[in-house]
XYZ file of C-alpha atoms in Angstrom:
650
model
C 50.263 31.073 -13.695
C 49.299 29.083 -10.292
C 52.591 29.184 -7.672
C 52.196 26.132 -5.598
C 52.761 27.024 -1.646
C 53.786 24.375 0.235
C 52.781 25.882 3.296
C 49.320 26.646 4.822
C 47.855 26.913 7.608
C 49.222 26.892 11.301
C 47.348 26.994 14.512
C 48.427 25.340 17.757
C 51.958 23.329 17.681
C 51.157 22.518 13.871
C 52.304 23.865 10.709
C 50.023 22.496 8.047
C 51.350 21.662 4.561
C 50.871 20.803 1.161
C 52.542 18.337 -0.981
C 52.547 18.045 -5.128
C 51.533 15.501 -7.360
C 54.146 15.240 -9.305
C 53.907 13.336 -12.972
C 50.220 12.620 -12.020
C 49.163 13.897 -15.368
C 51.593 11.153 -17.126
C 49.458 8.691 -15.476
C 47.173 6.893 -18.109
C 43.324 8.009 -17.738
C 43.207 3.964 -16.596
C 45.746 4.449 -13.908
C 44.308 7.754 -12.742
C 40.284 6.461 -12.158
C 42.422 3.584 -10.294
C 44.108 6.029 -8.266
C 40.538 8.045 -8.079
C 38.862 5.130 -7.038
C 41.013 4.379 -4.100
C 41.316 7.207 -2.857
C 37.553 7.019 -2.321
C 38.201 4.017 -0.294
C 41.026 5.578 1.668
C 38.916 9.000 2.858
C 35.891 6.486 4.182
C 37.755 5.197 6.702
C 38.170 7.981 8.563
C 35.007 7.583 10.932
C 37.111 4.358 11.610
C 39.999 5.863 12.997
C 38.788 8.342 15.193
C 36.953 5.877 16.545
C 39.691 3.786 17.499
C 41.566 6.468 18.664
C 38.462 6.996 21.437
C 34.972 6.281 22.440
C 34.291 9.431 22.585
C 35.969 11.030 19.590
C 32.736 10.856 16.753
C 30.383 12.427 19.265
C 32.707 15.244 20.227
C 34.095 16.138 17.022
C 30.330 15.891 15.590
C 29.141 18.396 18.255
C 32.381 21.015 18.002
C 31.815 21.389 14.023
C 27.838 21.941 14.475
C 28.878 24.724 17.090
C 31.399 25.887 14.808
C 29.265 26.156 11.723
C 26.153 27.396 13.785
C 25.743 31.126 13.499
C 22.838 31.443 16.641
C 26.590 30.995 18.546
C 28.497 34.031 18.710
C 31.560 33.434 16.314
C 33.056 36.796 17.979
C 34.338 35.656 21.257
C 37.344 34.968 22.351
C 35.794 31.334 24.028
C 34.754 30.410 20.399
C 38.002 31.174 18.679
C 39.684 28.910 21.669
C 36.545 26.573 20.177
C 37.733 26.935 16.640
C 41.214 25.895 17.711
C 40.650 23.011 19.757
C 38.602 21.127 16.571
C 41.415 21.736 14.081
C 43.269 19.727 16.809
C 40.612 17.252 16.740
C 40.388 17.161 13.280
C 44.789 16.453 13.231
C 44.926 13.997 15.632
C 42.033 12.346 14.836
C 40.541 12.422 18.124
C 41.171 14.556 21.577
C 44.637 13.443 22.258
C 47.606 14.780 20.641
C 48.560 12.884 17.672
C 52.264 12.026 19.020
C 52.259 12.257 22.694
C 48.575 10.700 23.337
C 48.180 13.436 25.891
C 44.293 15.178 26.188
C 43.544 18.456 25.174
C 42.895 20.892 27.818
C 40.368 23.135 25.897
C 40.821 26.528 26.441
C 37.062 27.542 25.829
C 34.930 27.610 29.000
C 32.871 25.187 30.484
C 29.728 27.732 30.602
C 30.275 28.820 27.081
C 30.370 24.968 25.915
C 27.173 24.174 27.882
C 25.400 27.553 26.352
C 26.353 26.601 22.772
C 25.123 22.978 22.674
C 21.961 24.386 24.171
C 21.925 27.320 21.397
C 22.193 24.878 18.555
C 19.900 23.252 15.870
C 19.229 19.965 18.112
C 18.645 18.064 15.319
C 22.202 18.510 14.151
C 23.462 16.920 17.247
C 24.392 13.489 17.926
C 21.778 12.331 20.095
C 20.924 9.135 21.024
C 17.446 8.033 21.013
C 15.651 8.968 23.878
C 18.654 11.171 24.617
C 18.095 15.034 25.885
C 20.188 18.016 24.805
C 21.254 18.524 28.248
C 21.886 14.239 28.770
C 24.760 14.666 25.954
C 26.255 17.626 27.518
C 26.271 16.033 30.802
C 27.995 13.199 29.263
C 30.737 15.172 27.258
C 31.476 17.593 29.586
C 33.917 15.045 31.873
C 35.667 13.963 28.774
C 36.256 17.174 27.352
C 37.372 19.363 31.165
C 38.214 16.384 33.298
C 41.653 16.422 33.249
C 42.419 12.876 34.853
C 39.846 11.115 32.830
C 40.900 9.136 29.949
C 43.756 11.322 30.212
C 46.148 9.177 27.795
C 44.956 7.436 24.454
C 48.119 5.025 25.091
C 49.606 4.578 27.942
C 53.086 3.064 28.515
C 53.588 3.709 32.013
C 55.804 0.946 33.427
C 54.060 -0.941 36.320
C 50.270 0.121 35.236
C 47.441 -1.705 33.792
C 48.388 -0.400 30.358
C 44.985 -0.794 28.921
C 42.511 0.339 32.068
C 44.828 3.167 31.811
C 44.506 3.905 27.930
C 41.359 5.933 26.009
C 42.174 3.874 22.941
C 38.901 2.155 21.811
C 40.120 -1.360 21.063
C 39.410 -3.233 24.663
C 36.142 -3.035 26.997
C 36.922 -3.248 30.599
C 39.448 -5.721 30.096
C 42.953 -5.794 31.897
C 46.429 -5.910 29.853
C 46.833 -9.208 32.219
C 43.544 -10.401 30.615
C 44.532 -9.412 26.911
C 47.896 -11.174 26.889
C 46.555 -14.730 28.276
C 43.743 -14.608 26.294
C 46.080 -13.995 22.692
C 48.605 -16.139 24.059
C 46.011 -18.979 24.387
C 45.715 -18.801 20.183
C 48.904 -18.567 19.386
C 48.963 -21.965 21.911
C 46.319 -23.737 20.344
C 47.667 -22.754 17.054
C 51.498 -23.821 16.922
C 51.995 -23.475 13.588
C 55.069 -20.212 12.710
C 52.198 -19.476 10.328
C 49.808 -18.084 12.748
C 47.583 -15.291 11.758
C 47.931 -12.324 13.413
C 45.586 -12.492 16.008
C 43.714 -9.723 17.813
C 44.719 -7.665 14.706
C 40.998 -6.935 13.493
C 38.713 -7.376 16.615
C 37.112 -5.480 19.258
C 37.832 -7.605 22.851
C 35.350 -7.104 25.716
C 34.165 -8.552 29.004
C 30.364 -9.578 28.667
C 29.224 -11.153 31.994
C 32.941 -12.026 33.158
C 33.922 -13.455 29.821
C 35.914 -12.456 27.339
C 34.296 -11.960 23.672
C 35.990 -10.874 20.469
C 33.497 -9.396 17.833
C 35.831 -8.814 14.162
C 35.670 -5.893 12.070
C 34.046 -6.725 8.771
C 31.283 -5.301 6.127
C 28.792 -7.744 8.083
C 29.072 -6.944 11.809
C 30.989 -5.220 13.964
C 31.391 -1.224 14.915
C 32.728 -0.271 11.975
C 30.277 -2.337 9.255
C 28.830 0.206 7.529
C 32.803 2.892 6.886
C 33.615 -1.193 5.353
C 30.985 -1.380 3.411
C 31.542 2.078 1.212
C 35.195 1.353 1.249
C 34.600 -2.333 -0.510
C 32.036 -0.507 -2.670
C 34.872 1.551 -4.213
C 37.088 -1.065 -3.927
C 35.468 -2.927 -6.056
C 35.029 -0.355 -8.633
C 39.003 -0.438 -8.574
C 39.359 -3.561 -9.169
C 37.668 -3.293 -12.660
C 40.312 -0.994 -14.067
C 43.312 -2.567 -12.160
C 46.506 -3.123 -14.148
C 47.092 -6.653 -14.211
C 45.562 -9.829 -13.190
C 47.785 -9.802 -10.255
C 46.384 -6.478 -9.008
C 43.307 -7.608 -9.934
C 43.221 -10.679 -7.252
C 45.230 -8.427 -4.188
C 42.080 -6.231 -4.717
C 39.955 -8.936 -4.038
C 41.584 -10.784 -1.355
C 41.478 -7.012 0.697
C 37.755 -7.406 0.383
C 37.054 -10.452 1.045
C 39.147 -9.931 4.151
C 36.893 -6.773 4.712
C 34.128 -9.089 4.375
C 34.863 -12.306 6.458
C 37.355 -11.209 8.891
C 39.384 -13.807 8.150
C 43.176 -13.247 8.974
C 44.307 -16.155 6.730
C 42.650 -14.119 4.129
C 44.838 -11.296 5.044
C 47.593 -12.891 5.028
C 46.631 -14.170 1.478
C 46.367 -10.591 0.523
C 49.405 -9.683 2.430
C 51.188 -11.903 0.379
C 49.917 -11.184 -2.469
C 50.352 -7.386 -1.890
C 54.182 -7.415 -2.070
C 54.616 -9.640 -5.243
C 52.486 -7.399 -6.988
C 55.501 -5.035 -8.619
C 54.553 -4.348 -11.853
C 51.860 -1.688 -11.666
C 52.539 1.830 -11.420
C 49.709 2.387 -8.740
C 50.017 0.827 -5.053
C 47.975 1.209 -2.209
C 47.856 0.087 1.634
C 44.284 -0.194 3.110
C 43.568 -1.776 6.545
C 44.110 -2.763 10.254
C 47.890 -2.520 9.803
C 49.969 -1.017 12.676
C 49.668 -1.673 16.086
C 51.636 1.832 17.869
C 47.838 2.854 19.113
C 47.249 0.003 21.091
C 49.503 -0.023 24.103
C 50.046 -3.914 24.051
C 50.703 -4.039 20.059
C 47.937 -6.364 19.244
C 44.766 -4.065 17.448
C 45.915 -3.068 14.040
C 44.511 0.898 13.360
C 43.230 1.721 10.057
C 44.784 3.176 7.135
C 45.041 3.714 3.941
C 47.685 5.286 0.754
C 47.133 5.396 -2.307
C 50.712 5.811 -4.209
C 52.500 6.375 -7.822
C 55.803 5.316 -8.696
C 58.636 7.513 -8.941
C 60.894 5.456 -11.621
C 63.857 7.719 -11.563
C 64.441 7.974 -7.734
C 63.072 3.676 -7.686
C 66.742 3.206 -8.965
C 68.011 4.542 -5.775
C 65.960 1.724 -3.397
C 66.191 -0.807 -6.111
C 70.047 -0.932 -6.354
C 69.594 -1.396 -2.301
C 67.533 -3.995 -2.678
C 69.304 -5.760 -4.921
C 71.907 -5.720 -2.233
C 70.421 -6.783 0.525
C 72.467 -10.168 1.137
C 75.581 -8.257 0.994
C 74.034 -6.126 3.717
C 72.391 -8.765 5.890
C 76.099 -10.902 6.056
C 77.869 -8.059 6.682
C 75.520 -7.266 9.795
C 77.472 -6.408 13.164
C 75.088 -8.572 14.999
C 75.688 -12.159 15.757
C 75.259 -14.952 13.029
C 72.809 -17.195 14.529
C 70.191 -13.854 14.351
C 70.793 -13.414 10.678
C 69.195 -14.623 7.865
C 71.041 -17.368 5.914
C 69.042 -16.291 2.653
C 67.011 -12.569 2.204
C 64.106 -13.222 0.144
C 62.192 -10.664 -1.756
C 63.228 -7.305 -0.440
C 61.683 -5.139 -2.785
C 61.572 -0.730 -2.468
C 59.875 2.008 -4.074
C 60.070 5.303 -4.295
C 56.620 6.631 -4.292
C 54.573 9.687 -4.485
C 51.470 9.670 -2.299
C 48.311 10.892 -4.191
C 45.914 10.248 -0.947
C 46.440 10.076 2.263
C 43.639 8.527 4.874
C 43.337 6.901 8.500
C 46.074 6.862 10.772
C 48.594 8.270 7.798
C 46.313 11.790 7.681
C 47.123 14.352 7.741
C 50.176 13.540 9.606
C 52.116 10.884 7.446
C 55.007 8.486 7.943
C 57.654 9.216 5.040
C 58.594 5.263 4.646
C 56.815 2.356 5.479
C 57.909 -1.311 5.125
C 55.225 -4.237 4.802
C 53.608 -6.605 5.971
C 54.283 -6.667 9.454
C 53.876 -10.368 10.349
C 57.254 -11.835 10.730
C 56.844 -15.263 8.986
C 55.727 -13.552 5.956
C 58.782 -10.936 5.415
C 61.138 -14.572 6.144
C 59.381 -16.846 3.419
C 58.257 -14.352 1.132
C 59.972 -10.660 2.251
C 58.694 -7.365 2.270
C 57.902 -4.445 0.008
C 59.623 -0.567 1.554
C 58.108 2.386 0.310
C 60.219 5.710 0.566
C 57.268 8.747 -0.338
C 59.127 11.437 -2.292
C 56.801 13.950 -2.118
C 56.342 13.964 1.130
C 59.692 14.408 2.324
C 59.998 17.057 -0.284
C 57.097 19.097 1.171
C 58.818 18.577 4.455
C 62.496 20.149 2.818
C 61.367 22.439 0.796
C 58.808 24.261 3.926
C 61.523 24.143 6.426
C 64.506 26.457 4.224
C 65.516 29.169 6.263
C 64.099 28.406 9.811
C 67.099 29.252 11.707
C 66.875 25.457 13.460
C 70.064 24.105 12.304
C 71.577 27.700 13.180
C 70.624 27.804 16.623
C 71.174 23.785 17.909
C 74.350 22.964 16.155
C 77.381 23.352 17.652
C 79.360 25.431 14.819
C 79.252 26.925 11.701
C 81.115 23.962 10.167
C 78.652 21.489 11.150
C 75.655 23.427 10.093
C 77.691 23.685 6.340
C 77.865 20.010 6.561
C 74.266 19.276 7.598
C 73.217 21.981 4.882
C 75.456 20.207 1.577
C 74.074 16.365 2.625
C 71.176 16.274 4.785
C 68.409 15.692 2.448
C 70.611 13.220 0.640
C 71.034 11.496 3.868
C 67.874 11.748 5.495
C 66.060 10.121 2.411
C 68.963 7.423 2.209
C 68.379 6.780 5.838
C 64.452 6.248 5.606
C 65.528 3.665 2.532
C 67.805 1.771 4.592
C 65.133 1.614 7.708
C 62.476 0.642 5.710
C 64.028 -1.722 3.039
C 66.586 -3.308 4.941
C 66.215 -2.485 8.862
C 62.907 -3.680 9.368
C 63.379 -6.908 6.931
C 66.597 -7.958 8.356
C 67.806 -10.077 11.625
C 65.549 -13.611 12.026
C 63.868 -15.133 15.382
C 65.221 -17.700 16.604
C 62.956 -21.066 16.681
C 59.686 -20.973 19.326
C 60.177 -16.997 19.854
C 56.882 -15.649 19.934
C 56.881 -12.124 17.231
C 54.735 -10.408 20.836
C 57.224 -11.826 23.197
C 58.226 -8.078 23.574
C 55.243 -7.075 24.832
C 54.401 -3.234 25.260
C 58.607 -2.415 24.270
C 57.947 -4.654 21.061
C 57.479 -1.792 19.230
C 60.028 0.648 20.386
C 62.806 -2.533 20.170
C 61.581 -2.473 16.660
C 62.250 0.839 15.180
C 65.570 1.045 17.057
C 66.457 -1.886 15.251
C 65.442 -0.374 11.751
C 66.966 2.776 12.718
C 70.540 1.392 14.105
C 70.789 -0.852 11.080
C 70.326 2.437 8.615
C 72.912 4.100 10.970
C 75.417 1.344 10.493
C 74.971 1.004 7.148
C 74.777 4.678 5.951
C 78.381 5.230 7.525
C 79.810 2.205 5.148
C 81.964 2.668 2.361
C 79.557 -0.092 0.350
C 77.552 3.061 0.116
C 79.992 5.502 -1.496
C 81.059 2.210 -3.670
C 77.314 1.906 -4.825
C 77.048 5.625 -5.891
C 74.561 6.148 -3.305
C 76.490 8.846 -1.235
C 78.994 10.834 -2.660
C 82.010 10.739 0.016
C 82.787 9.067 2.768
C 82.201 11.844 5.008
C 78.557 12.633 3.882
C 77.217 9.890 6.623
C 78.459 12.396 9.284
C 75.564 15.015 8.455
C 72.635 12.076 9.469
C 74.693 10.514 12.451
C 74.909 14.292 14.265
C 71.255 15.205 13.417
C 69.721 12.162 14.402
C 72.016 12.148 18.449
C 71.143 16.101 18.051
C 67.175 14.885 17.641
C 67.505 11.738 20.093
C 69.300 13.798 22.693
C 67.834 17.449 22.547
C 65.868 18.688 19.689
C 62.817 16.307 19.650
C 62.037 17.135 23.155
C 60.389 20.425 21.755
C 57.358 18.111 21.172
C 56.740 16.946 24.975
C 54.860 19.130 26.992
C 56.991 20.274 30.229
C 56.286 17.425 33.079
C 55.547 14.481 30.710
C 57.464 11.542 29.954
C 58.371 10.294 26.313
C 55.652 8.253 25.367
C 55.421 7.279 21.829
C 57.437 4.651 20.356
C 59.569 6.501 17.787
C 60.807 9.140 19.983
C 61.553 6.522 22.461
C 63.756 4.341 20.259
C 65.293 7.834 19.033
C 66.374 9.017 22.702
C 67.146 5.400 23.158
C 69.762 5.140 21.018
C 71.211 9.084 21.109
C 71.319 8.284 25.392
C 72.781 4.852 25.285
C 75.645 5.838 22.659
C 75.940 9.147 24.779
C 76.622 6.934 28.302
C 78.705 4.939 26.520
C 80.968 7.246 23.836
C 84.290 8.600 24.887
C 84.173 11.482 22.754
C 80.634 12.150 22.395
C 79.722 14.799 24.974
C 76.678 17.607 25.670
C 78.382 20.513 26.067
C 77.615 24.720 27.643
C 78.752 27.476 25.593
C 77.062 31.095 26.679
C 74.127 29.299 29.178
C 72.876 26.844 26.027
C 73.399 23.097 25.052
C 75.017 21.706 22.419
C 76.309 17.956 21.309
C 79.648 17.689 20.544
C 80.733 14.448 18.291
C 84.603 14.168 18.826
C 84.756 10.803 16.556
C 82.236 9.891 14.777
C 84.085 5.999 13.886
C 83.665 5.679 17.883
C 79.890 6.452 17.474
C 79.483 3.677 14.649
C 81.224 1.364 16.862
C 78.644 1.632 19.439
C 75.822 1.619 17.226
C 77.058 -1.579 15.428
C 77.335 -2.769 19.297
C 73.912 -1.394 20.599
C 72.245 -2.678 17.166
C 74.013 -6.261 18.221
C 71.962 -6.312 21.548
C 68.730 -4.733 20.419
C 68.945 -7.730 17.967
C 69.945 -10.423 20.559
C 66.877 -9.116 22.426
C 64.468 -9.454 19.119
C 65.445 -12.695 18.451
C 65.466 -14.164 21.769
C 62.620 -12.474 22.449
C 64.454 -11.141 26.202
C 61.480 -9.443 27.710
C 63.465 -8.215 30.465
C 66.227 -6.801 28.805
C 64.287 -4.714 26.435
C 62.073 -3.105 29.621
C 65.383 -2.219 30.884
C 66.699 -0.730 27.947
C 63.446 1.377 27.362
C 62.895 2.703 31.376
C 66.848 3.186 31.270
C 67.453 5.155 27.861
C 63.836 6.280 26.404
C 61.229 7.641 29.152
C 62.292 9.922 31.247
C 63.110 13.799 30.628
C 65.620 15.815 32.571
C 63.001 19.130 33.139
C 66.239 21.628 33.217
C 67.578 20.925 29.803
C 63.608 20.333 28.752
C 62.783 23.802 29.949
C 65.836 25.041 27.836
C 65.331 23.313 24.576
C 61.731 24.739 24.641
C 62.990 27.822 24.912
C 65.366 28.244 22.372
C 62.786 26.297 19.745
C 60.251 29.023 21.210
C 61.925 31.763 19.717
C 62.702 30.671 16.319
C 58.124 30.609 16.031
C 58.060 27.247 14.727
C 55.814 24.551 14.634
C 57.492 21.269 16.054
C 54.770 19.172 14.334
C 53.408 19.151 10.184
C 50.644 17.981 8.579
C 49.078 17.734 5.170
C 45.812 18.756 3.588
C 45.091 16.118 0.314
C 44.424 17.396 -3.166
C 41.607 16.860 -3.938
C 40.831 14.888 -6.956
C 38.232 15.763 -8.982
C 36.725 13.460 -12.319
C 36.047 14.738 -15.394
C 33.233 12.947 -16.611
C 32.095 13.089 -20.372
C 28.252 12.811 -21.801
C 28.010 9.101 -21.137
C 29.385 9.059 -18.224
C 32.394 8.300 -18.271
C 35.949 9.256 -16.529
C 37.904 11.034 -19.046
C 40.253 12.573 -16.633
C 40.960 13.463 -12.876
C 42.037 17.222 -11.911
C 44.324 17.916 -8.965
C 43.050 20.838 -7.114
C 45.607 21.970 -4.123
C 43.082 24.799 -3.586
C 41.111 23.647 -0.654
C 41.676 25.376 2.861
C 41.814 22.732 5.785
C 38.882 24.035 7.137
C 37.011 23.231 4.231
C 38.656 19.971 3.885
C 37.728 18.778 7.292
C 33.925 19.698 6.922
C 34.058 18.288 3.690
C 35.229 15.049 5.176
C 32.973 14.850 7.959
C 29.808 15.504 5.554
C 30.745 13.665 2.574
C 32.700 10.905 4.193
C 30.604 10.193 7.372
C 29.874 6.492 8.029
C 29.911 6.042 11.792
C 27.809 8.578 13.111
């Protein structure tokens, strides 16, 4: 009998993971080709993403798998298995920088053994340009891959710098953030309307001859015409064995947005998208979030296809059906509120694929669409992914963390009999509620927040499940089962914000990427400001003492009051202050000791996940009968898989 392992693989700061598909083979053979069908069009957009993520990133990944699947080079040395380990990064984080903190690689392979194993190499398996010499490609790689102060960053959020000059992200050519921001806040000028598209979202923006130029992403032109064109082809096939009518059109409004480029036509879809809430198959596919470009305008690609989970749905759904209660209720003040929540509706999920910037390192919720004049006329649809978060539990029992960064027995007991409960109830509340509540006021622009738009958001999402997950409306709802359980997520998440997530930050860097800011944000700012919240020494290490945790709601009902205020008023200044203040900087003793204790537990700080791979059975006309779920596949295999059989860009 097959024993599934969650976990796989590890090499670097990774731990790489597999999650189930649960109930998959209660899907319908209909459902299942659907599902099969767009999962195609999820895996093709990977050329997409790594090219996003850098210029550079096809070339260099192309080059490091023909050396690593070349046997003229030595696969014996120590240089090559420093080789070997350097692509699986690639291969994670989609590119050369590190998937969360946008930092470069340093490779640890040799300059001289690079430049020898290019040369040693079938040529015609390299990426060459025409007219382009083995040696000319080296020459050009070399800098990218050894220099360490060029294109050290893939986003950059350095206060005071030009945040795109600074950044590798591939969105902008040799334009200046200055540049950017005038030239988007010239639309949104000449198009006054609340209803105004997202701008920027689906374009490259360059500098041809002094003047700016925007060239959109579609099937027809644009860098990434031909990864479009194979995801509409199987797009389309989906859309003949959708569910419903309704499904039926939201297919076709995604590609005829993949064909025009037209944002109204996204926002058609977009629409469309979260109405659709009949069908037991959902999927996200596009230009959607906006963390990879440091000014939060370029939307990076994506894709999920999803199942429902009906039993745990009843969990989000009696949330949703709630959500007035919970928006009037708010802490924050009433003119930021909305007078009337409209279509808040949450699903508990289980991903079947997983492709773009949500592979193989996923987010466990997501709330849609982003554009804020949608989620106020028509809402938003929050997906909680069950599987995913159980892959997560059920690889981390017995680590030891909990053990050696809590403060006592007692609390580790506590964190131990609700923390999964809580941490899943948490993501629900962020996602269905946090990120659909609060309004802006009238003439607020949604980027008046600039470069801290994004971190403003998810502390908003996150404060609002922290409020609300400490309420007795909970415990009244059947959702928790006490009213102490809320205490387990309000010490792990100060005990993340204020020491544990620093294990992922090299020693000498800043906090750079938005989540972990808005996490230390809010663990610092209720730290300054608590009376009985304290770090404290026992024996030479650090641990966070909570002396009342009603004082700690308090000031996150009064921190989630301001981060509001500054959302809806759209106060610039106040949110840059809040960010450099709270969410950047590191101090490098308690760093150096954090690291050290995490060190010795040998774990990974970061997880990934390598897809099933789904697999038709097809009968003697043709036909899809059934799809298999193999969890066989080693990443490795995976990865060379992708890059053969999904390779549109180069």
């Amino acid at each position: 009998m097959y024993h599934f392992c969650y976990c796989d693989e590890r090499f670097a700061d990774i731990q790489m993971l597999r999650y189930r598909l649960d109930g998959f083979e209660n899907l319908t053979t209909r459902q299942k080709e659907f599902v099969y069908y767009l999962s195609k069009a999820s895996l093709y957009g990977r050329d997409i993403t790594f090219d996003q993520y850098g210029a550079y990133n096809l070339r260099i990944r192309k080059v490091l798998e023909t050396i690593f699947t070349d046997l003229r080079v030595d696969h014996s040395s120590d240089d090559f298995a420093a080789l070997s380990e350097y692509l699986k990064r690639v291969w994670f984080s989609n590119g050369i920088h590190h998937h969360y903190g946008c930092n470069k690689f340093k490779p640890q392979f040799s300059e001289s053994f690079f430049r020898n194993a290019i040369h040693a190499v079938d040529p015609c398996r390299l990426p060459l340009r025409s007219g382009q010499t083995v040696d000319d490609l080296c020459n050009e790689l070399m800098p990218v891959l050894f220099n360490d102060g060029y294109l050290s960053k893939r986003v950059n959020k350095a206060d005071g710098e030009d945040l795109l000059l600074s950044s590798a992200c591939n969105f902008y050519h040799d334009v200046t953030q200055h540049e950017a921001e005038c030239f988007y806040a010239r639309k949104k000028e000449e198009y006054p309307s609340e209803e105004a598209p997202s701008f920027g979202l689906n374009t490259t923006l360059a500098k041809d001859g002094g003047l700016l130029t925007e060239e959109a992403w579609t099937t027809q032109a644009g860098p990434y015409a031909n990864a479009l064109r194979h995801i509409v082809f199987w797009l389309s096939k989906a859309k003949e064995v959708a569910e419903n009518d309704l499904q039926r059109d939201v297919v076709g409004l995604l590609i005829k947005y993949y064909e025009t480029g037209d944002l109204s036509v996204f926002d058609q879809y977009s629409i469309q998208w979260l109405q659709e809430m009949e069908s037991k198959v959902d999927f996200i596919n596009g230009f959607i979030e906006v963390y990879g470009d440091p000014i939060g305008i370029k939307g990076t690609w994506e894709a999920l296809v999803e199942y429902v989970d009906d039993a745990a749905t009843a969990r989000t759904r009696l949330i949703s059906d709630n959500a007035q209660w919970f928006e009037d209720h708010s802490p924050v003040d009433a003119r930021f509120r909305k007078e009337e929540v409209k279509g808040v509706s949450a699903r508990v999920i289980c991903a079947a694929m997983l492709g773009g910037e949500e592979y193989p390192s996923t987010a466990i919720g997501i709330n849609l669409p982003n554009a804020d004049w949608i989620r106020a006329r028509y809402g938003s649809k929050s997906i909680t992914i069950k599987n995913i978060t159980d892959a997560y539990n059920k690889a981390s029992r017995g680590s030891g963390f909990y053990q050696e960064f809590c403060i006592d027995q007692a609390t580790v007991s506590m964190i131990e009999k609700y923390a999964d409960l809580c941490d899943s109830l948490h993501t629900d509340l962020h996602e269905c509620l946090g990120h659909g509540s609060g309004k802006l006021l009238p003439g607020v622009s949604p980027d008046a927040l600039k470069a801290y738009g994004n971190t403003i958001e998810e502390a908003r999402a996150d404060l609002f499940a922290l409020y609300y997950i400490a309420d007795e409306k909970l415990v009244e709802l059947g959702l928790l089962p006490d009213s102490l359980a809320y205490q387990s997520s309000y010490y792990t998440y100060m005990l993340n914000g204020l020491l544990t997530q620093m294990v992922r930050i090299e020693p000498g860097h800043q906090i750079e990427e938005a989540h972990m800011r808005n996490r230390a944000l809010i663990a610092r700012w209720c730290l300054r400001h608590a009376q009985e919240m304290a770090l404290v020494e026992r024996e030479g290490k650090t641990y966070l003492h909570i002396g009342s945790y009603g004082e700690l709601r308090q000031l996150v009902a009064q921190l989630l009051a301001e981060i509001q205020r500054i959302k809806s008023e759209g106060d610039y200044e106040a949110a840059r202050q809040l960010v450099e203040a709270y969410a950047v900087d590191i101090d490098p003793v308690l760093h150096k000791e954090i690291r050290e204790r995490y060190a010795r537990l040998n774990l990974a700080p970061y997880k990934g996940f390598i897809n099933p791979w789904l697999q038709p059975v097809i009968d003697g006309d043709g036909h899809i009968t059934d799809i298999q779920v193999n969890y066989s596949e080693s990443y490795e295999h995976q990865m060379l898989r992708y890059s053969s059989e999904y390779a549109t860009l180069i």
